[in-house]
XYZ file of C-alpha atoms in Angstrom:
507
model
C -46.972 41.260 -2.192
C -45.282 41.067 -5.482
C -41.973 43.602 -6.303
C -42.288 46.073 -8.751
C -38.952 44.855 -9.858
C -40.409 41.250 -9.692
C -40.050 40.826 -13.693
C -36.426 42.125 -13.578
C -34.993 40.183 -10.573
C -36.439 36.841 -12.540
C -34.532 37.848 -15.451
C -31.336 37.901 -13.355
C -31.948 34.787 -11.318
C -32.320 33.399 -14.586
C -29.127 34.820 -16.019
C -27.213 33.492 -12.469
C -28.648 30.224 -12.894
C -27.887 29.765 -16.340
C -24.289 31.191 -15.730
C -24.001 28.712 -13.325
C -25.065 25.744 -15.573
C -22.800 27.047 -18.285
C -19.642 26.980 -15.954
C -20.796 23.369 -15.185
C -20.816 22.611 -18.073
C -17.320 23.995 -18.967
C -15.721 22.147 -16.489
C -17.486 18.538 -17.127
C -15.677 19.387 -21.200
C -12.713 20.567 -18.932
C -12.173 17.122 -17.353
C -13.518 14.698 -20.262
C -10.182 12.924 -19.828
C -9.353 13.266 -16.089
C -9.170 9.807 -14.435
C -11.541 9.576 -12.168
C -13.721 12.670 -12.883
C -17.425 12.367 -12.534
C -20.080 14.325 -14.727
C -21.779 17.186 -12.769
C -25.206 18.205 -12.826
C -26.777 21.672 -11.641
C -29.654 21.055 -9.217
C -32.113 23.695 -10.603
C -35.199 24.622 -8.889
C -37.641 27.191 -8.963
C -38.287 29.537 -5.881
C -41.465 30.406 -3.994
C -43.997 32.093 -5.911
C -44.978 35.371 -4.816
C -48.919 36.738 -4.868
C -49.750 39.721 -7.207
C -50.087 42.538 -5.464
C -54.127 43.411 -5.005
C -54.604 39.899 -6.550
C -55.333 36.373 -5.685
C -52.914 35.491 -8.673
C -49.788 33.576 -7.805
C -46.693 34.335 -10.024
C -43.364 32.527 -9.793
C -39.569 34.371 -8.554
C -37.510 32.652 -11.078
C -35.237 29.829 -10.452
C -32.180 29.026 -8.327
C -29.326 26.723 -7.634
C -29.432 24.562 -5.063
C -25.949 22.360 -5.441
C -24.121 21.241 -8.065
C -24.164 17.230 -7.907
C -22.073 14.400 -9.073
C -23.747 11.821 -11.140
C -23.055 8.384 -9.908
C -24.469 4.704 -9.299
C -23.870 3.404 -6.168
C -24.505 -0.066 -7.210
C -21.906 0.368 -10.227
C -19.124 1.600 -7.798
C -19.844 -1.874 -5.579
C -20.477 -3.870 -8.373
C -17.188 -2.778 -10.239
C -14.671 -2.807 -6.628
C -16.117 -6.294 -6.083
C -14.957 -6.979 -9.521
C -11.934 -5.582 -9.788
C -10.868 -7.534 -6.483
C -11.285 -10.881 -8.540
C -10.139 -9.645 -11.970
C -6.741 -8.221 -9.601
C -6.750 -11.911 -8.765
C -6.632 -13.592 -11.710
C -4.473 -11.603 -13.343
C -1.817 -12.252 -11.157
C -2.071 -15.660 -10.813
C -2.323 -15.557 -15.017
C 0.639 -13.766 -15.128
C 2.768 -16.033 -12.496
C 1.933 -19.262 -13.854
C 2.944 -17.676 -17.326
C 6.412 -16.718 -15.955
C 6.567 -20.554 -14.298
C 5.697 -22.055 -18.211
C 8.687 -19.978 -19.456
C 10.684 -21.400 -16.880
C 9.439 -25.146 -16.908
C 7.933 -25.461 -20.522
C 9.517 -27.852 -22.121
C 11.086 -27.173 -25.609
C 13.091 -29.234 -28.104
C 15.603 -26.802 -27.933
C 16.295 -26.394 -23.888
C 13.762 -28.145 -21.983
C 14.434 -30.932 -19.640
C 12.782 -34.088 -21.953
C 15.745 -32.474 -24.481
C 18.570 -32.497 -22.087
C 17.566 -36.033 -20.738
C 17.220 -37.251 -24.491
C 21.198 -36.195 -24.958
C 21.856 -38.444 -21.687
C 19.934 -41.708 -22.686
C 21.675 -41.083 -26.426
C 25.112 -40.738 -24.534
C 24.437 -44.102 -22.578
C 23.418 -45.738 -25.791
C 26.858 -44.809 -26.923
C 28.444 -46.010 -24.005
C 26.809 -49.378 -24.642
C 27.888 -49.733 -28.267
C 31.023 -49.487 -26.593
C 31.784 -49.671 -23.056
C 35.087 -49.486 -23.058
C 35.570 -46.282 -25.040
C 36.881 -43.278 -22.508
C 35.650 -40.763 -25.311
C 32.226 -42.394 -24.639
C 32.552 -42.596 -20.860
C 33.613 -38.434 -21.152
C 30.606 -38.007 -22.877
C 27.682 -39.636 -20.762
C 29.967 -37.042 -17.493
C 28.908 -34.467 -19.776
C 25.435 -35.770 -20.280
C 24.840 -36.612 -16.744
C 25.887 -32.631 -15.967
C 24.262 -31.407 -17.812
C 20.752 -33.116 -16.185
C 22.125 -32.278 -13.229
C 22.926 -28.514 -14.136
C 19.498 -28.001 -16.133
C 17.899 -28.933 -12.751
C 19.894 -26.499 -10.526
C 19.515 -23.927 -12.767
C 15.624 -24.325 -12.870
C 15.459 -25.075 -9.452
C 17.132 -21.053 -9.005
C 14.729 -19.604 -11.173
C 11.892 -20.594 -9.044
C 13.443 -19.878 -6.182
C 14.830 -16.037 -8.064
C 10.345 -16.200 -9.167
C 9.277 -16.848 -5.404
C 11.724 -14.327 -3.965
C 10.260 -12.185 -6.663
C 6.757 -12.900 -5.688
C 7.521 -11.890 -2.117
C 8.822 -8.885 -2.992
C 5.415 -7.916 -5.107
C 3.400 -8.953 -1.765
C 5.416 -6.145 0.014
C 4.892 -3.564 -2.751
C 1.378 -4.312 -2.552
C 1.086 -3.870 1.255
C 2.759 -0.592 0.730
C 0.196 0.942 -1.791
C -2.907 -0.313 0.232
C -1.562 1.205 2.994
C -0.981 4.361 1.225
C -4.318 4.187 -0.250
C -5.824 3.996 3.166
C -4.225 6.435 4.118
C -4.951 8.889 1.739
C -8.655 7.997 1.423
C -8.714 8.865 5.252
C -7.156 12.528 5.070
C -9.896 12.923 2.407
C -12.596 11.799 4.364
C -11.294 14.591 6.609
C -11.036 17.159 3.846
C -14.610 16.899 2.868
C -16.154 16.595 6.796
C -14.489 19.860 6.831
C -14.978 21.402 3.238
C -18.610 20.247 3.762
C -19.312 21.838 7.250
C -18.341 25.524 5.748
C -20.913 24.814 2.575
C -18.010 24.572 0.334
C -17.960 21.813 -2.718
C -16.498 18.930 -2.021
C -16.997 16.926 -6.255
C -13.342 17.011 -6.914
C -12.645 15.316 -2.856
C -15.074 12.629 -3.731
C -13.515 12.510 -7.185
C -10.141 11.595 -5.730
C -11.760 9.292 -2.844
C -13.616 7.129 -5.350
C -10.155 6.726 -7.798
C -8.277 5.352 -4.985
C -11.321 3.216 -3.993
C -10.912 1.844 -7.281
C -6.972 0.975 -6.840
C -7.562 -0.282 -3.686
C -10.562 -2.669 -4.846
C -7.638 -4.257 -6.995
C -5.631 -5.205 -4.166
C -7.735 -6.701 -1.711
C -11.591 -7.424 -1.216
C -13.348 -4.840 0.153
C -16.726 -3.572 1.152
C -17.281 0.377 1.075
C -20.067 1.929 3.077
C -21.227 5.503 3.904
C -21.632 6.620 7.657
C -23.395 9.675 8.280
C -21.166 11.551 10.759
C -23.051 15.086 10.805
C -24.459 17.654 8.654
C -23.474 20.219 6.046
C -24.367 23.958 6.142
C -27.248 23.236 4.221
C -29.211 20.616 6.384
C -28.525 17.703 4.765
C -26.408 14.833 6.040
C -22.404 14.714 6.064
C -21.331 11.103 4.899
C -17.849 9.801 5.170
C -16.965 6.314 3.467
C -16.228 3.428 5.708
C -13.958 0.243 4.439
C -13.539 -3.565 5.702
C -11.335 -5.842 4.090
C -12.368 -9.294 4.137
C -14.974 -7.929 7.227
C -11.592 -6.241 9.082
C -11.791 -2.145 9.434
C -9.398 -0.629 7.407
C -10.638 3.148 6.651
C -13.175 4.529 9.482
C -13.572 8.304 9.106
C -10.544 10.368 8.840
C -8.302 7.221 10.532
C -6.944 4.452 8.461
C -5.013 0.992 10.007
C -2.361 -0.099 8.803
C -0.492 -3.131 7.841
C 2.870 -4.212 8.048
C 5.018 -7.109 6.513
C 7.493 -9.334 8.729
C 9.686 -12.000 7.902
C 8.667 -15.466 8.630
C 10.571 -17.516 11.225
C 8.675 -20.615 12.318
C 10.816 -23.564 10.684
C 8.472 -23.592 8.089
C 9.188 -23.199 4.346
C 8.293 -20.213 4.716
C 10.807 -19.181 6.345
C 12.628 -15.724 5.137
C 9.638 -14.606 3.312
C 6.870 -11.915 4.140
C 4.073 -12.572 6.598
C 0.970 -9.557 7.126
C -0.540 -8.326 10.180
C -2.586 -5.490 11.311
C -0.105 -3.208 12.870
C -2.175 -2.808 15.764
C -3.353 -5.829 16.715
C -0.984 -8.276 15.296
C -3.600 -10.340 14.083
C -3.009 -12.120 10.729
C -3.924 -10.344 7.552
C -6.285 -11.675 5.399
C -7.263 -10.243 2.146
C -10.243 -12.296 0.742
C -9.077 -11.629 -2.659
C -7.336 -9.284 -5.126
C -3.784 -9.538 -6.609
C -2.394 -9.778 -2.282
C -3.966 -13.057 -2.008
C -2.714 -14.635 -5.768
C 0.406 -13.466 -4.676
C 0.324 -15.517 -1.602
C -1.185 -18.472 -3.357
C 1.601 -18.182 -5.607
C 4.589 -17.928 -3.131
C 3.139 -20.792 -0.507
C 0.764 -22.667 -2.330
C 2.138 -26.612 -2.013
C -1.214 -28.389 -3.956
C -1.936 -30.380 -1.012
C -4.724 -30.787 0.746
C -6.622 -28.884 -1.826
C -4.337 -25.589 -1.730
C -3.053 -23.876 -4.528
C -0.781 -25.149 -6.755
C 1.475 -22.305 -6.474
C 5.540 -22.079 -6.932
C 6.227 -24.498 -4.008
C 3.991 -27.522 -5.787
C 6.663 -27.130 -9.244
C 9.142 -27.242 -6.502
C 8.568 -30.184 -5.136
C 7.983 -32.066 -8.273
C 10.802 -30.982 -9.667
C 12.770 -31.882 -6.338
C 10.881 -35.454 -6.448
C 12.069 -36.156 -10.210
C 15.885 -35.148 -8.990
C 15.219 -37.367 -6.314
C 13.376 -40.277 -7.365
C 15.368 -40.563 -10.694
C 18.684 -40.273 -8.361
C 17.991 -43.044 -6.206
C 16.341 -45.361 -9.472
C 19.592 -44.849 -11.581
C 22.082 -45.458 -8.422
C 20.689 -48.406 -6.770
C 18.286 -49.999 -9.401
C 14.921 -51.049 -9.187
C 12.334 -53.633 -10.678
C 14.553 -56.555 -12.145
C 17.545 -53.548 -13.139
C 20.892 -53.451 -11.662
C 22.007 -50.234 -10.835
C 24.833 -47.919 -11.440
C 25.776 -49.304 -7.688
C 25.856 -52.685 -9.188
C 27.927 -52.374 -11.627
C 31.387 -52.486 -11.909
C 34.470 -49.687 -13.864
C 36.874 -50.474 -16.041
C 39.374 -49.671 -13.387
C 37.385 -52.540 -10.886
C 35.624 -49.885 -8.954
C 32.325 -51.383 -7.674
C 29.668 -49.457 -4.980
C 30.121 -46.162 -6.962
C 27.147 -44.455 -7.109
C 26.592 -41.791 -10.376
C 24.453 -39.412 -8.864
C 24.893 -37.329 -5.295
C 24.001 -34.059 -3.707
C 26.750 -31.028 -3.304
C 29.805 -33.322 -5.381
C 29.747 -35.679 -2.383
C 31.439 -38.852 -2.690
C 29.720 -42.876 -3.066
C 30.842 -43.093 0.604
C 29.515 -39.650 1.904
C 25.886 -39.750 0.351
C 25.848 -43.341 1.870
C 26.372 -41.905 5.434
C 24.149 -38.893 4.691
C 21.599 -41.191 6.165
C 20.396 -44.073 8.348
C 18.551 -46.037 5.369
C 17.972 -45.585 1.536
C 15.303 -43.075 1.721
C 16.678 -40.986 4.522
C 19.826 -40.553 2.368
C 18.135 -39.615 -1.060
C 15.742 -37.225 1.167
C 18.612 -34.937 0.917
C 18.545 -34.987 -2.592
C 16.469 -31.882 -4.288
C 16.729 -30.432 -7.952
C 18.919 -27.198 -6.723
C 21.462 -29.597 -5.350
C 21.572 -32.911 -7.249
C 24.895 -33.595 -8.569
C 27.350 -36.178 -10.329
C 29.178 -37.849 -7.206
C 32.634 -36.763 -6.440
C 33.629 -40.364 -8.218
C 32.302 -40.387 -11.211
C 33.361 -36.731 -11.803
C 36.835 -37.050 -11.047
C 37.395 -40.328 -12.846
C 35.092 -41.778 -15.817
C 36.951 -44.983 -15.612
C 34.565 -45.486 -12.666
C 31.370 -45.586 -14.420
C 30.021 -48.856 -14.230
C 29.080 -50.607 -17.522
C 30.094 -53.745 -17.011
C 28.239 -56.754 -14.635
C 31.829 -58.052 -13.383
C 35.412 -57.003 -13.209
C 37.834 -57.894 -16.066
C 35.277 -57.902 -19.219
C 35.937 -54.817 -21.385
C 33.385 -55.263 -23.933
C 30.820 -56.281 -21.210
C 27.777 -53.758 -21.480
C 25.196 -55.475 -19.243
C 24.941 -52.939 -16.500
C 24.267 -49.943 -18.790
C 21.901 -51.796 -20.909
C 20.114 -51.971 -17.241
C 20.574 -48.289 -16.408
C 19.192 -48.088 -20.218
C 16.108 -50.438 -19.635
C 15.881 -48.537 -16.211
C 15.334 -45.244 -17.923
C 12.751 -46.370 -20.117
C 10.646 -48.370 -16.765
C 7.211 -47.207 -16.824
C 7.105 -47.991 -12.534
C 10.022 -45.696 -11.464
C 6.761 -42.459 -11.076
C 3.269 -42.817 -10.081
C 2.666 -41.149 -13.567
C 5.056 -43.515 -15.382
C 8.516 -43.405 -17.132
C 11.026 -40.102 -15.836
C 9.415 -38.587 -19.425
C 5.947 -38.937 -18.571
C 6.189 -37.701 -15.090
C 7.376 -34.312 -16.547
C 5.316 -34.218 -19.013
C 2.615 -34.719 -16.280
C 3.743 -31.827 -14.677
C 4.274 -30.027 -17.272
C 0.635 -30.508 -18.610
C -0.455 -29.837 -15.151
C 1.019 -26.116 -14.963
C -0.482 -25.837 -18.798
C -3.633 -26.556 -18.092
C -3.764 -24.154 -14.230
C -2.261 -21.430 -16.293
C -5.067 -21.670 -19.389
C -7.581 -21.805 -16.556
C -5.933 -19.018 -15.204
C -6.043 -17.169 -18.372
C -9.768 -17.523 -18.959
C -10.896 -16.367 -15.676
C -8.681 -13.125 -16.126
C -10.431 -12.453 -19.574
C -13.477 -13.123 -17.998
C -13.995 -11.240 -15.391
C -11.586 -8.197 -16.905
C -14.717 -8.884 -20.102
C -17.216 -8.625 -16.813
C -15.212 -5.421 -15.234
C -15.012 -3.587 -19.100
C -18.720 -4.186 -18.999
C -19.543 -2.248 -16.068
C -16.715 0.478 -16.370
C -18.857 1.179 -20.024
C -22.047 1.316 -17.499
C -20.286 3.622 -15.103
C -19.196 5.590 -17.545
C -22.487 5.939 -19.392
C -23.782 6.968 -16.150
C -20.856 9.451 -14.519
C -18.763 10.006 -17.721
C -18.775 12.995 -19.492
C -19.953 12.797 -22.719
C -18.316 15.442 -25.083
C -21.766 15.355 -27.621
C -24.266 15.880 -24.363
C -22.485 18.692 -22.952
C -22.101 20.494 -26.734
C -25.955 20.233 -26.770
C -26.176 21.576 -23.276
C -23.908 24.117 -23.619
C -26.196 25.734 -26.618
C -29.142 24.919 -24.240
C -27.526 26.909 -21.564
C -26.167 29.465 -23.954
C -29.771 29.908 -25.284
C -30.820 30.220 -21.845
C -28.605 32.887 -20.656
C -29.136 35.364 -23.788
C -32.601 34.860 -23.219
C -32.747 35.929 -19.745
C -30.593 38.606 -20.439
C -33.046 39.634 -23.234
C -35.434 40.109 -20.396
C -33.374 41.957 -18.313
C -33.218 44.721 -21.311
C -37.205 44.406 -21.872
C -37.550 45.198 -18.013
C -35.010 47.847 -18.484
C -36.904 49.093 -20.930
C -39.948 49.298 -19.210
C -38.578 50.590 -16.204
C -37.026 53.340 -18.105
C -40.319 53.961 -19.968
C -42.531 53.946 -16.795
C -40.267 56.228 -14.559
C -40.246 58.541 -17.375
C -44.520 58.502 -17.409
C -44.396 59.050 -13.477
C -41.773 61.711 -13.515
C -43.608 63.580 -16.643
């Protein structure tokens, strides 16, 4: 049977729900720049119709409010953490390899085809005249210099590795404060949602460290239903693997921890990850944790990465290779070993490792390549000799000839041999390598503007979908507004009536 005050309590569900809707949309203008807010919706409905009384008429109740619900894309979100994990990637790597250019890119100014051109201009010199000491001083100074432009680059890879490692840790860190703190929120909103209370703002907070997490690592986010709310309907919590590994179940997170490597390999020192509970080996499947691994240990063989270790080792080789060339000769060219000082000396080697002497590189080793094995580009030096006396720099072929330039004119010819690398003369091997790091860090490059084009692409969808838009809430805040101050028009028309009927009964 219908009210008499049917017509008036319709007038006030009205006002309620438009009330509501107006507060809603307050706070969606409210948050229009909060990070991570998503637009909210009243979920409007109307309620069971009543019959008239003495009638087989059916008249509605008004309306009511159901919930008030977040507006978001489910695909998006998965879409744009898958995403993120490979734009978090690339980004890093881009950035790294940029760093190694600035360290390895060579310049006319400082780079290492500059400093080698001052040493083949110094032995030039020398051969003009090869019995100048002024000369001989000069090609010391020349050969340092090669020697120090190497040990000082081979420190700033090892200063950008040890750097690396230290990012890796960082990044550990925040995932596992992420975890974390998306755990205590899944908490927070089983709770929150068991009492009936809203739980927009918890999700709000969940989903923006779902996004910072996506950038670390690959991961896969999925809802388990773990109960129900006051209202009937079921209580999710999010669920997330990394790489198919459980990281975030409920309200309990694992964790990870960083150790430091100690197998004999060369990693030796730096960071390893494991689940904390397990021990296993961490393994991120993507994100800016695994470029910073490829970065620190990635040698180029067998297919791996050609991370900080691969420029390493070529720069170690050139120390190396060029080293043994220039000391003992090779392909029809005496070396420096060959040759004989001004002073007589013969058997004196130019370049060593750690200032040791012709004699104690020689019995670093049991044969040739054992010795210059110990050679690298952080320790390559002039040989104790050579530094202490010039006079034992061997431009001559035999003892007793002043003017006799033979042997540098081979260390000169020697220089220029297209068979001392695989890639050709000491200039094009760098410039191989070189080129090489160009063209990974271009490719780099692209793939971050890529996918960060991709990512901006669905971020504009996302936010098209869950943003707030400042124009579409104006236009539903006059909707609402019109709404309300209708409704409360018909509370005074009922008022009205009321007034005027009670007065016709009481009269």
């Amino acid at each position: 049977m219908n009210s008499t005050f049917t017509g008036l309590s319709i007038a006030v569900r009205g006002l309620y729900s438009s009330q509501a809707a107006l507060a809603v949309t307050n706070n969606n203008i409210s948050n229009v720049n909060t990070e991570g807010y998503t637009r909210q919706t009243v979920n409007q409905s109307a309620t069971t119709p009543a019959a008239v009384y003495n009638s087989k008429a059916i008249i509605g109740s008004g309306s009511q409010v159901n919930s008030v619900d977040q507006i978001r894309d489910a695909q998006l979100d998965k879409k744009y953490w898958r995403e993120n994990a490979t734009v978090g990637e690339w980004e890093t790597k881009a950035d790294g390899l940029t760093q190694l250019e600035a360290i390895l890119g060579d310049t006319s100014e400082n780079g290492l085809s500059s400093v080698m051109d001052e040493f083949y201009s110094a032995l030039e010199d020398l051969s003009s005249d090869p019995s100048s000491n002024s000369a001989r001083t000069v090609v010391k100074q020349a050969g340092n210099s090669v020697c120090e432009y190497l040990n000082s680059t081979a420190q700033q890879l090892t200063d950008l590795r040890a750097d690396v490692n230290s990012d890796i840790k960082t990044d550990v860190s925040s995932l596992n404060a992420y975890a974390e703190q998306i755990a205590d929120l899944n908490k927070q909103i089983q709770t929150a949602s068991a009492t009936g209370a809203s739980v927009n703002d918890l999700m709000d907070q969940r989903n923006l460290l779902i996004d910072k997490l996506s950038n670390l690592a690959s991961i896969e986010v999925s809802e388990v239903i773990v109960g129900k709310q006051a209202d009937g309907t079921n209580n999710t919590l999010v669920s997330i693997t990394v790489n198919g590994a459980s990281l975030v179940t409920g309200s309990k997170a694992r964790q990870l921890e960083v150790y430091e490597i100690s197998d004999g390999s060369s990693q030796d020192g730096l960071y390893g990850i494991r689940w904390q509970d397990t021990q296993a080996e961490f393994n991120s499947g993507g994100g800016s944790i695994q470029a910073s691994l490829d970065l620190r240990d990635g040698t180029g063989v067998d297919s791996e990465y050609k991370g900080i270790p691969y420029y390493m080792s070529q720069l170690d080789e050139y120390a190396r290779t060029f080293a043994m060339a220039f000391n003992e000769g090779m392909a029809g060219n005496s070396g420096h070993a060959d040759g004989v000082g001004t002073n007589g000396s013969t058997d004196i080697r130019f370049f060593s490792y750690d200032q040791l002497s012709s004699e104690e590189l020689m019995n670093s080793g049991t044969d040739t390549e054992s010795i210059y094995a110990n050679i690298t580009a952080s320790n390559i030096s002039l040989t104790k000799d050579v530094q202490d006396d010039v006079n034992k720099i061997a431009a001559a072929s035999s003892t007793g000839e002043s003017g006799n330039n033979e042997n540098i004119q081979d260390l000169i010819n020697l220089c220029e041999d297209s068979s001392m690398f695989h890639t050709g003369t000491p200039e094009d091997f760098i410039n191989s390598v070189i080129s090489t790091l160009a063209s990974d860090s271009s490719y780099a490059q692209r793939q971050s503007d890529s996918h960060t084009s991709i990512l901006n692409s669905i971020t504009n969808r996302r936010s098209s979908v869950s943003g707030v838009s400042t124009n579409e809430e104006t236009a539903n805040l006059t909707k609402y507004q019109q709404a309300y101050e209708a409704s409360a028009a018909m509370v005074n028309v009922w008022d009205e009536i009321y007034k005027e009927t009670i007065n016709l009964v009481s009269d």
